[in-house]
Amino acid sequence: MTRRQRQARRHPKTVAAVATAAVVAVVAAAIWWVTSDRDGTSSQEAARTAAPSATSAAPTASPDSVAKDFLAAWAAGDYDKAAALTDDAAAAGPRLTAVMKSLHPNSTKLTLGSRLPAGSGSTATRFSFDVVDDFGSGLTWRYDSILAVVPATAATAPLVHWSSAVIHPQLGAQANLTAAGPAAEVVDETGVRLTSTAHPSLAAVLSKLSTARQPGAAAPTSLQIDFVDANTGAPISGAAPILIGAQSTATTAQVRTTLDDKVQRAAEKALADYPDSGMVVIKPSTGGVLAMASNSRTASGLAYHATRAPGSTFKTITASALLQAGVGAADPAPCTATATVGSQTYHNDEGLKNGYPNATLADAFVKSCNTSFVGLRNKLSGLGALADEARTHFGLNQPWDMGLGPATYCTTGTRQVPVADGMERFAAEMFGQGDITMCPLTMASVAATVATGTFKQPILVPGRQQASATPLPAAVDAALKTMMRGVVTDGTATSLRGTTSTLGAKTGTAERQGENPDSWMIAMDPRHDIAVACLVLNGGFGDDKAGPAIKAMLRNAGIG
């Protein structure tokens, strides 16, 4: 669509961190040894003297009282308080929080046991303690662990020596614990079984759905405790799972999803020719995700994890805000060759490098004139106007639970559309740049909202509680539908011409500093109850790659 001026801006980082956590031996992990340096001072004591940890323990606290207080705070879920009683509070707090959140028992009971013999050369007081994690329905996990309390110094009271092995003797520093019932079979809306072999890009989603507790499902009679990599969630090699409860021989349960095997295959086939691409297809009337496909060796789950500027596809939200601010579709929206705000000068793509005479808001949307939207920024009520519109009518800037647990998708923060940091950033946000980040999932939802006029939060499992938003005013929604249809018939989505007569779209070309622009397109067809978004990283103009991919998906699925 529009080729943006390359701006100095913050770009979200795509990080694919894969760490393999070693399972530590029980004895080696449980015992804290103090070795002496040649001058007679223990290396551990020297380190603690140089950088003592803050603690809430009284100076007169005993090893026994510190150990009891640490376990009491842990059992109560006050992980910051527990961490303050260790010699590495900065590490202990986040680790306790992450592991216990991942394991997610209903309650944890911790009972201090007896003192253990000190190791050779050790000045620490060692204790055994008993752990009972209760998951409800009679399912409990009991095991023993060990902690060591190091002596007081002039600066600190006695402190629990921190190690991930305190949580569980076999827990490595980069590992988490998970508890899940027997894996269920995941099927599409018609009962067709979905597998990671048939749909590799859905592997992580299918794995999560197969073990997640779904609404209305019977309580499991057994659980499997797994040691998993904290970054990837993959089971750690060599760490045997722990089974609790009755191991059932009953028929495997099923999780019925909103996915459609035919549409999923159509989307995957459509992306095959476009490396580093993602596509999401939604049923607007329900929010049900019909397909969620990714084709990338470097960005796992690109369809729902990408954090990229959406470019001019975001003008759908901007136009909605402008229409509600009183700007009519036929009102003037001067499309000048350039627009300058502060120190930034904004341009259009080559097709509009000289502007577009006598442009209206509808013209600016259909032809995708950046400068028109920059020029209309003062029609909106402040730097947070687009953030408010994204939340109020399009359901963004809030967590969604699609059946995978609550998450705010496609942003490294809590908002896909943050309040702009100054007028220059706000001007860039008017055409989908600035600090806005999206992915095919969120932009498909935007298209779906226009299709029905009402946001329906995307879901993968029917029956999930869906986040809500205010319906679009009928006149605004009608205008958006008309303008999106114009993009296909008279505007920039030339690749979609000749498809269904009710298909509307919006193209996007999102600039990235030092890279080729990303190719974006969203489309919706109210008659066929379908909405879709496609992103091809570094793919050029929106109609170059994202548009043809959407057309191929529609054709493969038998639509249009």
XYZ file of C-alpha atoms in Angstrom:
560
model
C 0.000 0.000 0.000
C 1.846 3.128 1.082
C 5.619 3.261 1.232
C 6.418 5.099 4.460
C 9.203 7.479 5.271
C 11.726 5.523 7.304
C 11.656 6.987 10.777
C 13.819 6.716 13.844
C 11.521 4.646 16.050
C 11.462 1.889 18.600
C 11.052 -1.509 17.025
C 9.789 -4.492 19.010
C 12.364 -7.207 19.212
C 11.597 -10.697 18.080
C 13.362 -13.008 20.417
C 13.520 -16.742 20.032
C 15.398 -17.863 23.103
C 15.832 -21.574 23.508
C 17.578 -22.760 26.654
C 18.067 -26.333 27.761
C 17.952 -26.759 31.527
C 20.024 -29.531 33.027
C 18.416 -31.696 35.684
C 20.643 -31.520 38.714
C 21.357 -34.497 40.969
C 19.498 -34.462 44.278
C 22.527 -34.509 46.519
C 24.595 -32.003 44.565
C 21.687 -29.560 44.346
C 20.565 -29.874 47.940
C 23.886 -29.306 49.757
C 25.599 -25.924 49.913
C 29.348 -26.331 50.167
C 31.684 -23.536 51.272
C 35.233 -23.766 49.979
C 38.131 -21.784 51.371
C 40.405 -19.449 49.479
C 44.147 -19.527 50.119
C 43.873 -16.621 52.569
C 41.458 -18.620 54.690
C 38.283 -16.658 53.778
C 35.463 -18.677 52.200
C 34.675 -17.537 48.646
C 30.944 -17.535 49.416
C 31.425 -15.443 52.544
C 33.623 -13.021 50.603
C 30.936 -12.581 47.954
C 28.245 -12.023 50.581
C 30.381 -9.465 52.387
C 30.931 -7.563 49.149
C 27.242 -7.503 48.226
C 24.987 -8.362 51.192
C 21.328 -9.107 50.459
C 18.594 -7.091 52.088
C 16.513 -9.134 54.512
C 13.475 -8.684 56.678
C 14.795 -11.224 59.207
C 15.630 -9.816 62.637
C 19.372 -9.726 63.487
C 18.706 -12.142 66.364
C 16.858 -14.659 64.150
C 17.948 -18.262 64.425
C 18.449 -20.652 61.479
C 15.308 -22.506 62.580
C 13.132 -19.364 62.664
C 14.454 -18.124 59.325
C 13.761 -21.494 57.711
C 10.224 -21.561 59.150
C 9.497 -17.978 58.071
C 10.800 -18.685 54.555
C 8.565 -21.740 54.162
C 5.547 -19.919 55.626
C 5.919 -17.044 53.159
C 6.341 -19.455 50.246
C 3.259 -21.467 51.269
C 1.243 -18.243 51.566
C 2.223 -17.192 48.060
C 4.177 -14.166 49.323
C 7.199 -14.839 47.150
C 8.746 -11.410 47.657
C 8.756 -11.951 51.427
C 10.208 -15.431 50.994
C 12.874 -14.049 48.655
C 13.827 -11.368 51.195
C 14.810 -14.182 53.549
C 17.380 -15.558 51.076
C 20.884 -14.548 50.121
C 19.756 -13.767 46.535
C 16.397 -12.031 46.699
C 16.681 -10.720 43.126
C 16.780 -14.282 41.780
C 14.599 -16.052 44.337
C 11.477 -13.913 43.955
C 11.084 -14.250 40.165
C 11.965 -17.971 40.228
C 9.461 -18.829 42.963
C 6.806 -16.780 41.182
C 7.458 -18.321 37.768
C 7.677 -21.936 38.926
C 4.636 -21.831 41.204
C 2.585 -19.997 38.576
C 3.559 -22.631 36.020
C 2.803 -25.540 38.376
C -0.359 -23.825 39.633
C -1.466 -25.962 42.598
C -4.579 -24.947 44.521
C -2.481 -24.794 47.688
C 0.974 -25.676 48.956
C 1.788 -26.993 52.414
C 5.422 -26.816 53.575
C 6.575 -28.457 56.791
C 10.044 -27.971 58.208
C 11.754 -31.228 59.133
C 14.842 -32.003 61.146
C 18.339 -30.634 60.925
C 20.680 -32.600 58.718
C 24.394 -33.231 59.256
C 26.561 -30.400 57.975
C 28.761 -31.115 55.000
C 32.523 -31.123 55.319
C 33.758 -27.540 55.582
C 30.222 -26.115 55.533
C 29.058 -23.426 57.959
C 25.439 -23.645 56.834
C 22.636 -25.258 58.842
C 20.798 -27.746 56.671
C 17.137 -28.770 57.043
C 14.871 -31.221 55.321
C 11.325 -30.112 54.614
C 8.153 -31.708 53.291
C 6.213 -30.316 50.291
C 2.572 -31.138 49.547
C 1.042 -29.488 46.460
C -2.735 -29.916 46.358
C -4.394 -29.728 42.930
C -7.926 -30.539 44.099
C -10.064 -33.591 43.357
C -7.876 -35.608 45.703
C -4.754 -35.072 43.604
C -1.700 -34.195 45.695
C 2.010 -34.276 44.988
C 4.251 -34.911 47.979
C 8.050 -34.824 47.952
C 10.977 -33.917 50.199
C 13.483 -31.150 49.647
C 16.397 -29.541 51.481
C 17.346 -25.963 52.310
C 20.475 -24.506 53.902
C 20.607 -21.440 56.147
C 23.896 -19.557 56.048
C 25.147 -17.903 59.240
C 24.557 -14.281 60.143
C 27.174 -11.692 59.309
C 27.763 -8.195 60.623
C 25.446 -6.910 57.893
C 22.779 -9.608 57.660
C 20.752 -12.050 59.699
C 20.890 -15.760 58.845
C 19.639 -16.299 55.299
C 18.364 -19.205 53.259
C 20.906 -19.990 50.561
C 19.017 -19.655 47.298
C 18.996 -22.264 44.555
C 16.217 -23.429 42.244
C 16.829 -26.874 43.775
C 15.223 -25.588 46.984
C 11.871 -25.668 45.151
C 12.511 -29.234 44.023
C 15.830 -31.120 44.278
C 15.802 -31.894 40.530
C 14.817 -28.423 39.310
C 17.457 -26.680 37.203
C 17.884 -22.920 36.996
C 16.209 -22.647 33.576
C 13.387 -25.118 34.178
C 9.752 -24.888 35.219
C 7.255 -27.412 36.535
C 3.889 -28.112 34.908
C 0.944 -30.262 35.973
C -1.555 -31.424 33.373
C -4.155 -34.099 32.961
C -3.921 -36.814 30.313
C -3.553 -35.318 26.835
C -6.840 -35.031 24.956
C -7.390 -35.447 21.234
C -7.901 -32.081 19.522
C -10.496 -31.970 16.751
C -11.879 -29.270 14.481
C -15.468 -27.991 14.579
C -16.683 -30.988 12.539
C -14.757 -33.623 14.516
C -11.755 -33.998 12.187
C -8.656 -34.789 14.239
C -5.972 -32.103 14.188
C -2.356 -33.211 14.562
C 1.008 -31.482 14.590
C 2.100 -33.813 11.799
C -0.632 -32.527 9.502
C -0.337 -28.934 10.751
C 3.225 -28.285 12.014
C 2.656 -24.566 12.567
C -0.153 -25.436 15.008
C 2.027 -27.798 17.066
C 2.370 -25.519 20.105
C -1.320 -24.595 20.017
C -2.471 -28.213 19.748
C -0.158 -29.265 22.577
C -1.557 -26.552 24.840
C -5.172 -27.306 23.931
C -4.687 -31.026 24.517
C -3.677 -30.514 28.155
C -5.485 -27.304 29.159
C -8.522 -27.608 31.425
C -11.503 -26.558 29.313
C -14.831 -25.127 30.547
C -17.287 -27.846 31.534
C -14.666 -30.597 31.385
C -14.681 -33.190 34.149
C -11.930 -32.893 36.725
C -8.983 -35.140 35.832
C -8.400 -38.244 37.913
C -4.660 -38.084 37.323
C -1.964 -35.540 36.601
C 1.478 -35.643 35.051
C 4.178 -33.412 36.515
C 6.772 -32.434 33.920
C 10.092 -30.593 34.079
C 9.992 -28.193 31.124
C 12.253 -25.577 29.597
C 11.271 -22.184 31.036
C 11.551 -20.484 27.629
C 10.085 -23.005 25.215
C 7.851 -25.154 27.420
C 9.401 -28.282 25.908
C 10.032 -31.256 28.224
C 13.631 -31.430 29.419
C 15.557 -34.360 28.046
C 16.297 -36.972 30.680
C 13.792 -35.642 33.215
C 11.223 -38.377 33.814
C 7.625 -37.184 34.280
C 5.980 -37.804 37.664
C 2.490 -39.347 37.617
C -0.004 -38.742 40.424
C -3.507 -40.104 40.853
C -5.229 -43.027 39.161
C -3.892 -43.707 35.693
C -7.066 -44.116 33.647
C -7.425 -46.550 30.756
C -10.596 -44.855 29.523
C -11.038 -43.583 25.965
C -9.023 -40.447 25.238
C -11.015 -37.264 25.802
C -11.618 -34.812 22.961
C -11.256 -31.050 22.790
C -13.519 -29.677 20.075
C -12.212 -26.400 18.661
C -13.452 -23.671 16.330
C -10.709 -24.549 13.831
C -11.716 -25.849 10.404
C -9.328 -28.425 8.958
C -10.255 -27.419 5.394
C -9.639 -23.704 6.005
C -6.448 -24.439 7.966
C -5.096 -26.466 5.046
C -6.148 -23.712 2.638
C -4.257 -21.102 4.661
C -1.141 -23.253 4.978
C -1.129 -23.945 1.246
C -1.580 -20.241 0.489
C 1.485 -19.329 2.592
C 3.740 -22.026 1.132
C 5.231 -19.638 -1.448
C 5.841 -16.854 1.094
C 8.576 -17.464 3.698
C 8.166 -15.652 7.007
C 4.432 -15.244 6.679
C 1.370 -15.694 8.860
C -2.382 -15.783 8.344
C -5.417 -15.943 10.618
C -8.985 -16.592 9.464
C -11.919 -15.778 11.767
C -15.681 -16.352 11.703
C -16.939 -12.826 12.534
C -20.343 -13.875 13.891
C -18.775 -15.872 16.734
C -15.104 -14.888 16.912
C -14.189 -18.517 16.244
C -10.706 -18.909 14.765
C -11.025 -21.058 11.637
C -7.320 -21.120 10.786
C -4.064 -19.887 12.292
C -1.170 -20.647 9.968
C 2.493 -19.642 10.018
C 5.308 -20.287 7.552
C 8.544 -19.315 9.254
C 11.671 -21.127 10.407
C 12.737 -18.257 12.644
C 9.526 -16.813 14.129
C 7.470 -19.580 15.730
C 3.768 -18.816 15.770
C 4.185 -15.708 13.638
C 0.413 -15.616 13.035
C -0.301 -14.824 16.672
C 3.084 -13.816 18.134
C 4.421 -11.253 15.634
C 4.911 -7.726 16.966
C 5.040 -5.637 13.788
C 3.671 -2.262 12.748
C 0.428 -2.920 10.801
C 0.921 -0.084 8.327
C -2.151 1.224 6.561
C -4.369 -1.711 7.529
C -4.618 0.233 10.810
C -6.344 3.063 8.938
C -9.471 0.987 9.498
C -9.349 1.931 13.182
C -8.202 5.490 12.426
C -11.070 5.978 9.967
C -13.516 4.664 12.560
C -12.261 7.221 15.087
C -12.461 10.037 12.521
C -16.011 9.110 11.475
C -17.100 9.170 15.115
C -15.345 12.515 15.560
C -17.634 14.005 12.906
C -15.523 13.641 9.758
C -17.764 12.316 6.967
C -16.608 9.887 4.306
C -17.237 12.610 1.680
C -15.539 15.384 3.693
C -12.248 16.873 2.460
C -9.059 15.079 3.449
C -6.313 16.879 1.509
C -3.770 14.397 0.146
C -0.631 16.494 -0.167
C 2.732 15.269 -1.446
C 4.207 15.505 2.062
C 3.101 16.398 5.584
C 5.429 17.738 8.260
C 4.832 17.439 11.988
C 7.582 18.743 14.223
C 10.874 17.394 12.910
C 9.260 14.586 10.878
C 8.146 14.764 7.267
C 5.785 12.044 6.065
C 5.415 10.827 2.491
C 3.063 8.685 0.447
C 4.066 5.813 -1.789
C 5.284 6.404 -5.320
C 1.768 6.203 -6.740
C 0.763 9.206 -4.628
C 4.097 11.005 -4.506
C 2.451 14.113 -5.956
C -0.639 13.808 -3.793
C -4.259 13.286 -4.828
C -6.290 16.382 -5.753
C -9.523 17.081 -3.900
C -9.333 13.884 -1.842
C -12.103 12.980 0.584
C -11.772 10.703 3.590
C -13.110 7.845 1.453
C -10.542 8.617 -1.270
C -7.748 8.750 1.290
C -8.792 5.338 2.622
C -9.302 3.668 -0.762
C -6.096 5.068 -2.294
C -4.299 4.942 1.069
C -2.948 8.460 1.362
C -0.798 8.834 4.458
C -0.696 12.618 4.403
C -4.493 12.841 4.455
C -4.615 10.937 7.710
C -1.709 12.917 9.193
C -3.552 16.119 8.295
C -6.729 14.949 10.056
C -4.987 14.164 13.358
C -6.283 17.327 15.019
C -9.861 16.136 14.491
C -9.242 13.570 17.223
C -9.291 14.274 20.936
C -5.715 13.986 22.061
C -2.760 11.623 21.965
C -4.759 8.714 23.406
C -7.621 8.865 20.887
C -6.482 5.888 18.813
C -5.646 3.829 21.891
C -9.160 4.516 23.185
C -10.784 3.611 19.869
C -8.776 0.389 19.637
C -10.068 -0.670 23.069
C -13.592 0.733 23.003
C -14.867 -0.594 19.665
C -12.253 -3.118 18.483
C -11.546 -4.973 21.741
C -7.774 -4.447 21.678
C -5.511 -3.277 24.524
C -6.797 -6.003 26.849
C -6.098 -9.695 27.523
C -7.888 -12.388 25.511
C -8.269 -16.021 26.518
C -8.721 -18.017 23.318
C -8.431 -21.287 25.236
C -4.682 -21.016 25.784
C -4.793 -18.842 28.900
C -5.089 -15.032 29.159
C -2.664 -13.038 27.000
C -2.441 -9.645 25.358
C -1.373 -10.770 21.916
C 1.073 -9.165 19.497
C 2.680 -6.684 21.861
C 5.669 -6.767 24.178
C 3.669 -4.692 26.661
C 0.023 -4.501 27.672
C -1.323 -2.524 24.707
C -1.066 -3.070 20.984
C -1.966 0.603 20.575
C -0.275 2.674 23.289
C -1.000 6.309 23.976
C 1.269 8.232 21.625
C 4.415 9.800 23.052
C 4.068 13.232 21.489
C 2.459 14.598 18.345
C 5.102 13.228 15.959
C 4.420 9.677 17.156
C 0.687 10.316 17.032
C 0.961 11.462 13.414
C 2.773 8.226 12.579
C 0.109 6.189 14.418
C -2.568 7.723 12.176
C -1.325 5.446 9.374
C -0.286 2.458 11.477
C 3.330 3.204 12.313
C 4.733 4.824 15.466
C 4.659 2.417 18.403
C 1.686 0.289 17.310
C 2.340 -3.458 17.024
C 0.032 -6.101 15.592
C -0.044 -9.614 14.162
C -2.451 -11.410 11.820
C -4.592 -12.511 14.789
C -5.349 -8.994 16.006
C -5.766 -7.505 12.542
C -8.086 -10.353 11.453
C -10.163 -9.431 14.498
C -10.277 -5.812 13.305
C -11.604 -6.963 9.926
C -14.109 -9.264 11.637
C -15.392 -6.393 13.775
C -16.208 -4.397 10.635
C -17.902 -7.442 9.075
C -20.557 -7.599 11.803
C -20.238 -4.196 13.452
C -19.539 -5.841 16.811
C -16.268 -7.123 18.273
C -16.311 -10.829 19.070
C -13.124 -11.820 20.846
C -11.248 -14.514 18.901
C -11.543 -17.970 20.485
C -10.187 -21.414 19.696
C -12.523 -23.290 22.048
C -16.299 -22.672 22.069
C -17.693 -21.611 25.409
C -14.784 -19.449 26.500
C -15.697 -16.217 28.233
C -14.960 -13.518 25.658
C -13.706 -10.005 26.306
C -16.189 -7.380 25.188
C -16.290 -4.019 23.435
C -18.918 -1.460 22.433
C -20.582 -2.110 19.054
C -19.680 0.316 16.278
C -22.357 2.891 15.498
C -24.375 1.526 12.559
C -23.562 4.467 10.277
C -19.847 4.199 11.040
C -19.799 0.477 10.343
C -21.689 0.966 7.076
C -19.167 3.602 5.983
C -16.235 1.327 6.847
C -17.761 -1.536 4.853
C -18.262 0.752 1.851
C -14.707 2.074 2.011
C -13.216 -1.425 2.393
C -15.221 -2.584 -0.606
C -13.850 0.420 -2.518
C -10.288 -0.703 -1.763
C -11.032 -3.853 -3.783
C -13.015 -2.290 -6.645
C -11.185 1.020 -7.059
C -8.201 1.055 -4.759
C -5.002 -0.690 -3.858
C -6.210 -4.300 -3.390
C -6.075 -5.111 -7.098
C -5.110 -8.733 -6.367
C -8.566 -9.380 -4.868
C -10.578 -8.212 -7.859
C -12.673 -10.944 -9.344
C -13.372 -12.579 -5.970
C -16.701 -12.435 -4.134
C -18.863 -9.383 -4.725
C -19.107 -8.577 -1.005
C -15.412 -8.759 -0.158
C -13.838 -5.661 1.394
C -10.175 -5.140 2.208
C -7.398 -2.828 3.330
C -3.779 -3.047 2.259
C -0.766 -2.105 4.336
C 2.926 -1.539 3.689
C 4.724 -1.148 6.991
C 8.168 0.433 6.890
C 10.973 -0.898 9.074
C 14.241 0.970 9.394
C 16.973 -0.689 7.366
C 14.682 -3.441 6.019
C 12.228 -4.021 3.227
C 8.689 -3.115 4.262
C 6.259 -5.728 5.554
C 3.372 -6.698 3.285
C -0.031 -6.620 5.023
C -3.629 -7.112 3.999
C -6.905 -7.587 5.855
C -10.175 -8.626 4.231
C -13.725 -9.453 5.303
C -16.815 -10.826 3.566
C -20.058 -10.441 5.560
C -21.996 -12.709 3.207
C -19.603 -15.622 3.743
C -19.052 -14.799 7.455
C -15.286 -14.719 7.090
C -12.456 -12.331 7.931
C -8.748 -12.750 7.350
C -5.411 -11.027 7.851
C -2.077 -11.872 6.283
C 1.440 -10.625 7.008
C 4.539 -11.366 4.940
C 7.687 -10.063 6.609
C 9.824 -7.894 4.311
C 7.312 -8.672 1.564
C 6.995 -5.201 0.041
C 3.669 -3.562 -0.822
C 0.537 -5.020 0.733
C -0.804 -6.083 -2.632
C 2.468 -7.726 -3.645
C 2.363 -10.794 -1.398
C -0.251 -10.570 1.369
C -3.028 -9.896 -1.144
C -2.269 -12.861 -3.439
C -1.908 -15.112 -0.369
C -5.399 -14.166 0.824
C -6.844 -14.719 -2.640
C -5.192 -18.160 -2.745
C -6.633 -19.042 0.669
C -10.149 -18.088 -0.432
C -9.783 -20.126 -3.597
C -8.316 -23.131 -1.730
C -11.195 -22.991 0.767
C -13.804 -22.811 -1.999
C -14.786 -19.208 -1.284
C -14.899 -16.704 -4.116
